[in-house]
mmCIF file of C-alpha atoms and ligand atoms in Angstrom:
data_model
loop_
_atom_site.group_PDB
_atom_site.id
_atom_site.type_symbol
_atom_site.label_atom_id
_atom_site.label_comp_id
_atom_site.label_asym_id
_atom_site.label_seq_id
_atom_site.Cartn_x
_atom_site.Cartn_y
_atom_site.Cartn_z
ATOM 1 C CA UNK A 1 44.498 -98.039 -96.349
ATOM 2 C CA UNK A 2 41.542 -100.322 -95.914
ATOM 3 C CA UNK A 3 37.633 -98.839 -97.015
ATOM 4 C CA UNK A 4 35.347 -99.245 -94.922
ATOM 5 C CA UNK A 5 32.627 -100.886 -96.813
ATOM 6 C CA UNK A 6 28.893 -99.077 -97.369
ATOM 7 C CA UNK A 7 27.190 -102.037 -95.094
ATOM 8 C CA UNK A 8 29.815 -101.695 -92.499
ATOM 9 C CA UNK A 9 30.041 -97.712 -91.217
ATOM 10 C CA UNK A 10 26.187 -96.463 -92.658
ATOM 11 C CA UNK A 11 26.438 -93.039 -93.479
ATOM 12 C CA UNK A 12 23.325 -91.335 -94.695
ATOM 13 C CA UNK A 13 22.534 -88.576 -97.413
ATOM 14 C CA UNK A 14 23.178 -85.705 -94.673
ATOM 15 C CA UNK A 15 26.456 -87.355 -94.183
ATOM 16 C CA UNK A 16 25.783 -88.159 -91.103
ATOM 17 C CA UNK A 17 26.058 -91.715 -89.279
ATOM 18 C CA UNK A 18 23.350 -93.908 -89.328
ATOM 19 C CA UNK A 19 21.469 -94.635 -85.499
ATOM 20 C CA UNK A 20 22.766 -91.194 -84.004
ATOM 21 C CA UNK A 21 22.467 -88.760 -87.396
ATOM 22 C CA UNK A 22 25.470 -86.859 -86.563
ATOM 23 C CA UNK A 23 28.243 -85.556 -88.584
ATOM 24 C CA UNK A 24 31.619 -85.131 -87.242
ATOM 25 C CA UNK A 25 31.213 -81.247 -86.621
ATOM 26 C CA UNK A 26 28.184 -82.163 -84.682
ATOM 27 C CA UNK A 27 29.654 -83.662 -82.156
ATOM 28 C CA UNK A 28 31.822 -82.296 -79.385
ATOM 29 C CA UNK A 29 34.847 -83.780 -77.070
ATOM 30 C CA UNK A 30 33.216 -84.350 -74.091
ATOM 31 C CA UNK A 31 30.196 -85.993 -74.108
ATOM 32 C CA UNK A 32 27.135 -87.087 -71.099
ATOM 33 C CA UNK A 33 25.387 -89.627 -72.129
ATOM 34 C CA UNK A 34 21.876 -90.497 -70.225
ATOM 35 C CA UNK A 35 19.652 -92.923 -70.926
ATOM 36 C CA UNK A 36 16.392 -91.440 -70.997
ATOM 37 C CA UNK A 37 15.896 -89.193 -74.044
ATOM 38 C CA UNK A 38 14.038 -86.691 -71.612
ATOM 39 C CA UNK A 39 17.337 -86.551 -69.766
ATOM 40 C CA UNK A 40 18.985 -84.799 -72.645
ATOM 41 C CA UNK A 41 16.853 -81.199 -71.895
ATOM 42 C CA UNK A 42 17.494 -81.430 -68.108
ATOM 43 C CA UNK A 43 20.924 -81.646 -68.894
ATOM 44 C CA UNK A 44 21.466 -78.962 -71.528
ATOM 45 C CA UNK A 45 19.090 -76.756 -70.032
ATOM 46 C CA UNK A 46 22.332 -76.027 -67.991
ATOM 47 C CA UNK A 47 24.087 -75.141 -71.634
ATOM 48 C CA UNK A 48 25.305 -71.243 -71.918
ATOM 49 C CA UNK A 49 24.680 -72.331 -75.464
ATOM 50 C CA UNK A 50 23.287 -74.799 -77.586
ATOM 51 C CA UNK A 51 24.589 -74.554 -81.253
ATOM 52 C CA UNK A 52 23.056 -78.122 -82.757
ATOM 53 C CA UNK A 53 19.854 -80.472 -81.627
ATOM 54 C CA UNK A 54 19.416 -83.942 -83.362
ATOM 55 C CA UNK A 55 16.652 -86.824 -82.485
ATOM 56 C CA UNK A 56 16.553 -89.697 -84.019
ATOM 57 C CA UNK A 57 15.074 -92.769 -82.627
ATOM 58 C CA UNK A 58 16.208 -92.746 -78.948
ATOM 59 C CA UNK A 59 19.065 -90.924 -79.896
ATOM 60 C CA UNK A 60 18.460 -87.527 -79.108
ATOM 61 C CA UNK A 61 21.424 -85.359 -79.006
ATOM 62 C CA UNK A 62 22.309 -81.347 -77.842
ATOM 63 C CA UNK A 63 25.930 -79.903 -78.367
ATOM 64 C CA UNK A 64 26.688 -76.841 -77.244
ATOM 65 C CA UNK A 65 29.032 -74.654 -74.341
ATOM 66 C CA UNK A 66 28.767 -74.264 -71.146
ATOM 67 C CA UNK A 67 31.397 -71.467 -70.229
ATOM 68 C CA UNK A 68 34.154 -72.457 -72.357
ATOM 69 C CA UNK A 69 33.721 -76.207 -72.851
ATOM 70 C CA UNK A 70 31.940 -77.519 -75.832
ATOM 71 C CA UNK A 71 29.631 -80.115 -74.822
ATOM 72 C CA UNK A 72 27.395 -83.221 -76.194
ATOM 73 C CA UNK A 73 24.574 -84.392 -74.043
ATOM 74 C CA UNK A 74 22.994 -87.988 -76.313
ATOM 75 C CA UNK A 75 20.377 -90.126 -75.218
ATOM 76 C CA UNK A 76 21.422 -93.728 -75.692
ATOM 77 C CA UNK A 77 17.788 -95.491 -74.227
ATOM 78 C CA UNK A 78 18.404 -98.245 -72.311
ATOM 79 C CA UNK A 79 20.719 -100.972 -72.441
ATOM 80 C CA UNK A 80 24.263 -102.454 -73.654
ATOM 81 C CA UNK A 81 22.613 -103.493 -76.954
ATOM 82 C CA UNK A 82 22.231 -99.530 -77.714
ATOM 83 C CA UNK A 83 25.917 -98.698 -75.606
ATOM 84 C CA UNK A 84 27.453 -101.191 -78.805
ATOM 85 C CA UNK A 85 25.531 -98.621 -81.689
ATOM 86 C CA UNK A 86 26.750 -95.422 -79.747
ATOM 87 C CA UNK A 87 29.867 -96.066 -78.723
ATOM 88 C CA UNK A 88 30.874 -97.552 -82.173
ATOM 89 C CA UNK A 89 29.077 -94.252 -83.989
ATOM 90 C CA UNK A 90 30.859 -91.545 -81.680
ATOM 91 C CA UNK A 91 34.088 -92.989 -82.001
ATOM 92 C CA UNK A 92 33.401 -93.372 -86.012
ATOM 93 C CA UNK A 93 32.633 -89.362 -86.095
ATOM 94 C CA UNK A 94 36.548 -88.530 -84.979
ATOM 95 C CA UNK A 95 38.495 -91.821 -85.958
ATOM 96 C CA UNK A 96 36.880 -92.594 -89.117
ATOM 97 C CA UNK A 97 37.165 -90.592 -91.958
ATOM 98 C CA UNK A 98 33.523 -90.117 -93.256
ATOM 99 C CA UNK A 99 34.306 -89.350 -96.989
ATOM 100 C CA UNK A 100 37.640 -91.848 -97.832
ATOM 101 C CA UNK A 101 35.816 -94.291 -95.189
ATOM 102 C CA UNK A 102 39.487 -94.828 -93.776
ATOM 103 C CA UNK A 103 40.422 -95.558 -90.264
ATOM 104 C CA UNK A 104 42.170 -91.917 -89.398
ATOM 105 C CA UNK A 105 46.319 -92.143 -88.512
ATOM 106 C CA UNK A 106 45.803 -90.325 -85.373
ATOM 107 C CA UNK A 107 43.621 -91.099 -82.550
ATOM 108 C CA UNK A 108 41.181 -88.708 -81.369
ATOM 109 C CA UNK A 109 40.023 -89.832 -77.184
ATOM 110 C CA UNK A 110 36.609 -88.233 -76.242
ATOM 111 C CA UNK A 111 35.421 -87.779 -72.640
ATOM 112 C CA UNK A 112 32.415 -90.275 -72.586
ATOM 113 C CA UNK A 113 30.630 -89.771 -68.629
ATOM 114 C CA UNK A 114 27.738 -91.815 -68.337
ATOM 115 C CA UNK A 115 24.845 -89.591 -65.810
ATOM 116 C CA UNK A 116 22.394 -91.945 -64.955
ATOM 117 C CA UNK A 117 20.148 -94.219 -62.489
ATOM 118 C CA UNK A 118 20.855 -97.165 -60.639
ATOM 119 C CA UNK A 119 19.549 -100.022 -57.837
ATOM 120 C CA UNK A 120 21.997 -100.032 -54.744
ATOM 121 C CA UNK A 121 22.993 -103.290 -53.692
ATOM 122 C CA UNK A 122 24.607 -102.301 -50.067
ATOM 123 C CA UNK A 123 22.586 -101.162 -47.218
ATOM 124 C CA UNK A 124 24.802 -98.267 -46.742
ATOM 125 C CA UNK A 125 24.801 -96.513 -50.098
ATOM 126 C CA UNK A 126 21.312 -94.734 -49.366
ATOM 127 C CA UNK A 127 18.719 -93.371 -52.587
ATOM 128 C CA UNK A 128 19.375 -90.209 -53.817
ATOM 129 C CA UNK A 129 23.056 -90.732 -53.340
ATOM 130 C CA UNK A 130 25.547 -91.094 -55.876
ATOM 131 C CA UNK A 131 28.053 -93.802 -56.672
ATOM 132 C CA UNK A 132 31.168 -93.607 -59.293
ATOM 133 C CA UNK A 133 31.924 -96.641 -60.804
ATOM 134 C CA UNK A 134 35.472 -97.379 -60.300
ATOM 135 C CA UNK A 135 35.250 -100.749 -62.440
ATOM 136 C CA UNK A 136 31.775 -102.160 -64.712
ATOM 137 C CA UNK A 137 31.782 -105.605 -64.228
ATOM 138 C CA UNK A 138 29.478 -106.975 -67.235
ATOM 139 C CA UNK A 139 27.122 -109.902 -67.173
ATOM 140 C CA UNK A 140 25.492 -108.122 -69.869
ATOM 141 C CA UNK A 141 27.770 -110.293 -72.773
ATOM 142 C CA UNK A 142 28.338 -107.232 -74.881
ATOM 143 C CA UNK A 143 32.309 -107.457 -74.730
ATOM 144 C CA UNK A 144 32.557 -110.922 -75.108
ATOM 145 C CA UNK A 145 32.115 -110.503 -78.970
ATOM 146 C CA UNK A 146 35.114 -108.343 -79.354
ATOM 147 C CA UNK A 147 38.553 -109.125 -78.475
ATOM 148 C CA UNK A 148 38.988 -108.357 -75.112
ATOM 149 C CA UNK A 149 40.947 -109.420 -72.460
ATOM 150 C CA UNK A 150 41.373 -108.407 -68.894
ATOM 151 C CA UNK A 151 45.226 -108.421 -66.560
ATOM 152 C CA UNK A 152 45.620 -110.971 -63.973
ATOM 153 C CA UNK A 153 44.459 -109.166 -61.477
ATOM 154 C CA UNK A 154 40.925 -108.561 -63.128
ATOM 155 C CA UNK A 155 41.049 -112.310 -64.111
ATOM 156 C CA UNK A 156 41.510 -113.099 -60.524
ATOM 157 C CA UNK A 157 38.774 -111.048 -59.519
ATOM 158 C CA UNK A 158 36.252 -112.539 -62.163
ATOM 159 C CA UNK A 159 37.346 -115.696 -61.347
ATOM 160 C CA UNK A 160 36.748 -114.797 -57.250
ATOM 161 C CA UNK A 161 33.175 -113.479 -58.703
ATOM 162 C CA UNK A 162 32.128 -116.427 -60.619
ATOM 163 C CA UNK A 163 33.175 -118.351 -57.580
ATOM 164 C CA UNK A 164 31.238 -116.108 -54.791
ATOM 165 C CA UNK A 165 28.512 -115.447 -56.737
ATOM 166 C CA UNK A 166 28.135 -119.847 -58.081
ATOM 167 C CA UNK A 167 26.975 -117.447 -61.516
ATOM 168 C CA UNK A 168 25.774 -120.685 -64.146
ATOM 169 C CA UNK A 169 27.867 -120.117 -67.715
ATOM 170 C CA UNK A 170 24.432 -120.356 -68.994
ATOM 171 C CA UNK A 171 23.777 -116.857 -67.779
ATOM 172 C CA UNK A 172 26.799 -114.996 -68.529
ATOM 173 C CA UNK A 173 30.770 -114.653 -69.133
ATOM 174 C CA UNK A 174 31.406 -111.846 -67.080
ATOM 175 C CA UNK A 175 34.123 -109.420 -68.196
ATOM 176 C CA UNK A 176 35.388 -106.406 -66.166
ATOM 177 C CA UNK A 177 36.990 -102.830 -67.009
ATOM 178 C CA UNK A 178 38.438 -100.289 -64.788
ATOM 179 C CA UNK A 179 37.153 -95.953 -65.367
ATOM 180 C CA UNK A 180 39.508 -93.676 -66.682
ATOM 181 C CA UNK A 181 42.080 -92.493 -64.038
ATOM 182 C CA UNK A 182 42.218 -89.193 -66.386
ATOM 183 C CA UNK A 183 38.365 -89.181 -65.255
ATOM 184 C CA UNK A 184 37.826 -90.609 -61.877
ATOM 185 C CA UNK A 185 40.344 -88.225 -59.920
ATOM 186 C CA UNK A 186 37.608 -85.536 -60.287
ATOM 187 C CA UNK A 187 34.669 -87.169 -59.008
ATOM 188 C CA UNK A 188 36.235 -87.587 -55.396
ATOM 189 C CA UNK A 189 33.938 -85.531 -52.716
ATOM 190 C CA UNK A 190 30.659 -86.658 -52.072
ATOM 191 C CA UNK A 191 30.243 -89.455 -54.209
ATOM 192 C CA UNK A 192 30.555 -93.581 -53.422
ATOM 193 C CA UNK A 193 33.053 -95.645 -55.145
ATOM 194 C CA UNK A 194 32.671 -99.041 -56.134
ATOM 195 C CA UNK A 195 32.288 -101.903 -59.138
ATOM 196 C CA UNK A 196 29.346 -101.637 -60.802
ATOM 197 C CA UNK A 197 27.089 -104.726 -62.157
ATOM 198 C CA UNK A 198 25.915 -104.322 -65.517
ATOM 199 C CA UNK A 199 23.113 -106.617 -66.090
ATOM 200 C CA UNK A 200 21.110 -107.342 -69.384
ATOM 201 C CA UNK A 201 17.673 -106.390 -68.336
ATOM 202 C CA UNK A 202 15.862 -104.766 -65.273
ATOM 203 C CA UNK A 203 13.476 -107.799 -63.888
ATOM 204 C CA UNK A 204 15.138 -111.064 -63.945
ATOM 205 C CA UNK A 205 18.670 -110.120 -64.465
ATOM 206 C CA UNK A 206 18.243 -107.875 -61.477
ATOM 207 C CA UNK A 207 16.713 -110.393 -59.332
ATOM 208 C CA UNK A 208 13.213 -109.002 -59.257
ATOM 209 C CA UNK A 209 10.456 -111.040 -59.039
ATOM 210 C CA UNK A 210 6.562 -110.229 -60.425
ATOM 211 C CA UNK A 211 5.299 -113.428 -61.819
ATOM 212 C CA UNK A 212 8.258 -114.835 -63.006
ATOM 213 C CA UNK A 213 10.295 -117.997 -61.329
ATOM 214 C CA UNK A 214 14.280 -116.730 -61.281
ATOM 215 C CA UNK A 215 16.883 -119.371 -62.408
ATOM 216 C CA UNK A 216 19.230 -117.775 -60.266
ATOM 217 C CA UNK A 217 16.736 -116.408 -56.967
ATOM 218 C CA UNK A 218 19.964 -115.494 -54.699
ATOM 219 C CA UNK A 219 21.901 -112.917 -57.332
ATOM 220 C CA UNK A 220 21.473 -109.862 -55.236
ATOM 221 C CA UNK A 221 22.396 -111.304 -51.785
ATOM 222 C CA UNK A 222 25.679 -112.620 -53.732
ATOM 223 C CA UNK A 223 26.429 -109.794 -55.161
ATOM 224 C CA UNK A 224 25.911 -107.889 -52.244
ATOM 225 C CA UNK A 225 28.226 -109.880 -50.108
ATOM 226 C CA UNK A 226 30.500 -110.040 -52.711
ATOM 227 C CA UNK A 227 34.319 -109.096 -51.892
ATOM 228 C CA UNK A 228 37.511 -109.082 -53.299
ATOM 229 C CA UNK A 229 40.356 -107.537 -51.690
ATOM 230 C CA UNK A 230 39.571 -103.491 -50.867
ATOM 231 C CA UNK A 231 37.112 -104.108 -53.561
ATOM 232 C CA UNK A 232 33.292 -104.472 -53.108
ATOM 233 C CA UNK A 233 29.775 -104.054 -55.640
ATOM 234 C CA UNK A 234 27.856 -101.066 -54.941
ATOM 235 C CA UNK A 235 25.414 -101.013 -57.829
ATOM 236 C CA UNK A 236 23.543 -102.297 -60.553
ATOM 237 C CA UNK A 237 22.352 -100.954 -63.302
ATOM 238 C CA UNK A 238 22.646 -101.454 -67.553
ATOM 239 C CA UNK A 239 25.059 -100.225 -69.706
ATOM 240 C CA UNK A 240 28.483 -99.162 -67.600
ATOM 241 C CA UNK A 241 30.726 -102.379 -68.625
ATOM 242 C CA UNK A 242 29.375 -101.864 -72.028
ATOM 243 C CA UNK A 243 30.595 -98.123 -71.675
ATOM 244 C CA UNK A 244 33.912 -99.020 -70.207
ATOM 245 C CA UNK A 245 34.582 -102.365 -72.072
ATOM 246 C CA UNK A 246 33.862 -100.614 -75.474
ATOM 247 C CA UNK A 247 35.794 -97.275 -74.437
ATOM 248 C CA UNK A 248 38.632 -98.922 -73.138
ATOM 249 C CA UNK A 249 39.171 -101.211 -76.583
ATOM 250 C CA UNK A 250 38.745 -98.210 -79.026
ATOM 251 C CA UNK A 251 40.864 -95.861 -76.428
ATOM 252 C CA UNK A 252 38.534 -93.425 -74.770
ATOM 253 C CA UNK A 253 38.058 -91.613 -71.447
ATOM 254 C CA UNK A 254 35.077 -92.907 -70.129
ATOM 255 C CA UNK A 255 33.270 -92.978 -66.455
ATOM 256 C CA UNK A 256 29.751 -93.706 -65.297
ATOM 257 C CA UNK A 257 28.213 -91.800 -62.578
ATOM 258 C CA UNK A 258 24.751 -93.056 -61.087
ATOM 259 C CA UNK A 259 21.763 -91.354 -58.418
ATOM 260 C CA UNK A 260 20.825 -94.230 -56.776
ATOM 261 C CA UNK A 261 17.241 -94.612 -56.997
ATOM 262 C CA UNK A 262 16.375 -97.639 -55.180
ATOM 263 C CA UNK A 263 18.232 -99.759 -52.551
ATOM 264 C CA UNK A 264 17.865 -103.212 -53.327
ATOM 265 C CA UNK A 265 18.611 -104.634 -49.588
ATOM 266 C CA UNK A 266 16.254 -102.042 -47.596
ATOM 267 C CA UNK A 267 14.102 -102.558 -50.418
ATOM 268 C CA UNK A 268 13.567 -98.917 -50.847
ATOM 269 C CA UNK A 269 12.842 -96.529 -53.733
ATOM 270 C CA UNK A 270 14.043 -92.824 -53.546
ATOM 271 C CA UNK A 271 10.732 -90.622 -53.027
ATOM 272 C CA UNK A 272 11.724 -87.920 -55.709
ATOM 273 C CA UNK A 273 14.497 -89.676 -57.920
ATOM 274 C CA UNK A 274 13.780 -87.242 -60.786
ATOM 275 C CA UNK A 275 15.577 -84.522 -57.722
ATOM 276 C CA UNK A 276 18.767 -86.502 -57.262
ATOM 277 C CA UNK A 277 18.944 -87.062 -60.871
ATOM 278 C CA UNK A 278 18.857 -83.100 -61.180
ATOM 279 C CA UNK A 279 21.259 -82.513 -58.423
ATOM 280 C CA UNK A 280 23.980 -85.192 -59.927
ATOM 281 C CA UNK A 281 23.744 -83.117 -63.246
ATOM 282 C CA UNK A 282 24.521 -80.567 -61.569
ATOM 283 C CA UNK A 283 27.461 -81.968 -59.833
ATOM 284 C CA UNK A 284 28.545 -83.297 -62.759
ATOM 285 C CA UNK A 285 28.147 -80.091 -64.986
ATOM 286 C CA UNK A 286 30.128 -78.152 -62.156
ATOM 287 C CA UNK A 287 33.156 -80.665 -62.360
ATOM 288 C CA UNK A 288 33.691 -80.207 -66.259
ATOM 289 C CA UNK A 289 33.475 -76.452 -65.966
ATOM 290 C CA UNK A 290 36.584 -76.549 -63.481
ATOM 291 C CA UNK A 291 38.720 -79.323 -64.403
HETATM 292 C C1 LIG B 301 16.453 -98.797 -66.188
HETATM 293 O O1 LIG B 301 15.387 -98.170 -65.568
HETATM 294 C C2 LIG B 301 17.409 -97.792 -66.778
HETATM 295 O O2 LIG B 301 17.858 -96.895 -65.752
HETATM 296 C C3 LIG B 301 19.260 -96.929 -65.616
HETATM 297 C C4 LIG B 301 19.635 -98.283 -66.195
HETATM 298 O O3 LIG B 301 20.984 -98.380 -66.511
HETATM 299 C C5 LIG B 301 18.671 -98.441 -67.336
HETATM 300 O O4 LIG B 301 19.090 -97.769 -68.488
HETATM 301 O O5 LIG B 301 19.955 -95.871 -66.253
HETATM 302 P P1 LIG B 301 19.296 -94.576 -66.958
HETATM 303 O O6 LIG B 301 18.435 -93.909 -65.937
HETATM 304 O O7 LIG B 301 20.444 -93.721 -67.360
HETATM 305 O O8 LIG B 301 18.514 -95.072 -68.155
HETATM 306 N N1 LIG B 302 18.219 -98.676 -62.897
HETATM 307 C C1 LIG B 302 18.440 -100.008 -62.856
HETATM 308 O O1 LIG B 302 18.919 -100.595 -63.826
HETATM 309 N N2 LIG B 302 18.102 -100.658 -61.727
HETATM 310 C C2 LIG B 302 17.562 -100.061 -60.671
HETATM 311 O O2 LIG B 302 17.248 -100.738 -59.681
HETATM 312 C C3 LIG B 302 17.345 -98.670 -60.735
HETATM 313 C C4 LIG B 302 17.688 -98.002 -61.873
#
């Protein structure tokens, strides 16, 4: 069995792996991951018990119960850059073997549910509501440096995207990935569904404008009349594809849920998005308690 080399997997003196410092026992099956390190307390504030806190960097991490299910709430800051360091590192804790530095025989899948914000991009998904992504359809590049490809009928619909949307190959290969059935079938009531953008910043890549020309000034009214079959966008935001693309290739469970704190085509920002972001926890901690 191949070792992992030292300057591949970095393990540090606690035994624990590098950017998130956790070890294996730290970490629990089902995991929320936010991207605002404050996030992490409103989430396990909900915990019946927290047995282990870590912070390191932005990577602040509580694992703990809540009734019977053993939990990890991490911080992963913002971004698909960060999405590449955590989702490599979690799946390292249960598929790696720490000590021989050997790829385990048997595959461990964790639950991996993204809570977090996002812009709106149809005038009928209103702030402080929530959307499920069914698919993350990246612009954000991460996936395109592992190998990765998607079935015809998600090559048909990037192809159908890079046509609607007249996207310059300068900006981005898009890739898309589809939620986790095992996931999804929960997060039915109440919630939109729809493909969500993942873009590789907030300004620019999002089509906002402060003193900044945009090579590409009509993104979000593309976007936003973008179809394909049943399928439309709903959101944008920055790490989902990166969640699902990653996810998918080393075979976890993952979904991203998001509040929607601003609508992009009323131009409109929720008055109290800190409240929807404490009601979807909520939601979301209720769902996991009863599936
Ligand atoms: C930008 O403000 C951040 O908010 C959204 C975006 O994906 C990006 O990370 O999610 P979080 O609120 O979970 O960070
Ligand atoms: N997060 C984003 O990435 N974009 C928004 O518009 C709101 C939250």
């Amino acid at each position: 069995m191949q070792r992992i080399q030292e300057s591949e997997l970095i393990i540090n003196k606690r035994g624990a792996v590098y950017h998130l410092d956790l070890r294996p026992e730290e970490l629990a099956p089902t995991i929320i991951t936010v991207g605002d390190p404050g996030r992490v307390a409103a989430v396990s504030k909900h915990f019946d018990r927290i047995e282990h806190k870590c912070n390191h960097r932005e990577f602040i991490s509580h694992t703990g119960y809540l009734g019977k299910t053993r939990l990890t709430v991490i911080s992963t800051g913002i971004g698909p850059d960060n999405i590449d360091i955590v989702l490599n590192e979690l799946d390292a804790l249960v598929n790696i073997d720490l000590e021989t530095r050997t790829i385990k025989p048997q595959l461990t899948q964790l639950n991996i549910i993204r809570v977090g914000t996002s812009g709106a991009l149809q005038a009928d998904i209103p702030t402080d509501s929530f959307v499920v992504s069914t698919h993350g359809l990246g612009i954000d590049n991460l996936l395109n440096f592992y190998r990765y490809e998607e079935n015809e009928e998600e090559k048909a619909l990037l192809q159908s995207f890079v046509t609607q949307t007249q996207l310059n190959h300068r900006i981005s290969q898009p890739y898309i990935c589809g939620s986790s059935a095992h996931l999804i079938k929960h997060f039915v009531n109440n919630f939109h569904h729809g493909i969500t953008v993942t873009c590789p910043g907030f300004y620019g890549p999002q089509g906002r404008i402060l003193r900044l020309g945009l090579s590409h000034p009509h993104l979000i009214d593309r976007l936003t009349q973008f179809t394909f079959g049943p399928h439309r966008i709903t959101n944008f935001e920055m790490e989902t594809s990166s969640i699902y693309g990653l996810g998918k290739l080393l075979g976890h469970h993952c979904l991203s849920i998001s509040a929607i704190v601003a609508n992009r085509v009323n131009r409109q920002f929720s008055r109290d998005g800190q409240a929807a972001v404490e009601q979807l926890i909520k939601k979301t901690l209720d769902t996991i308690s009863t599936w």
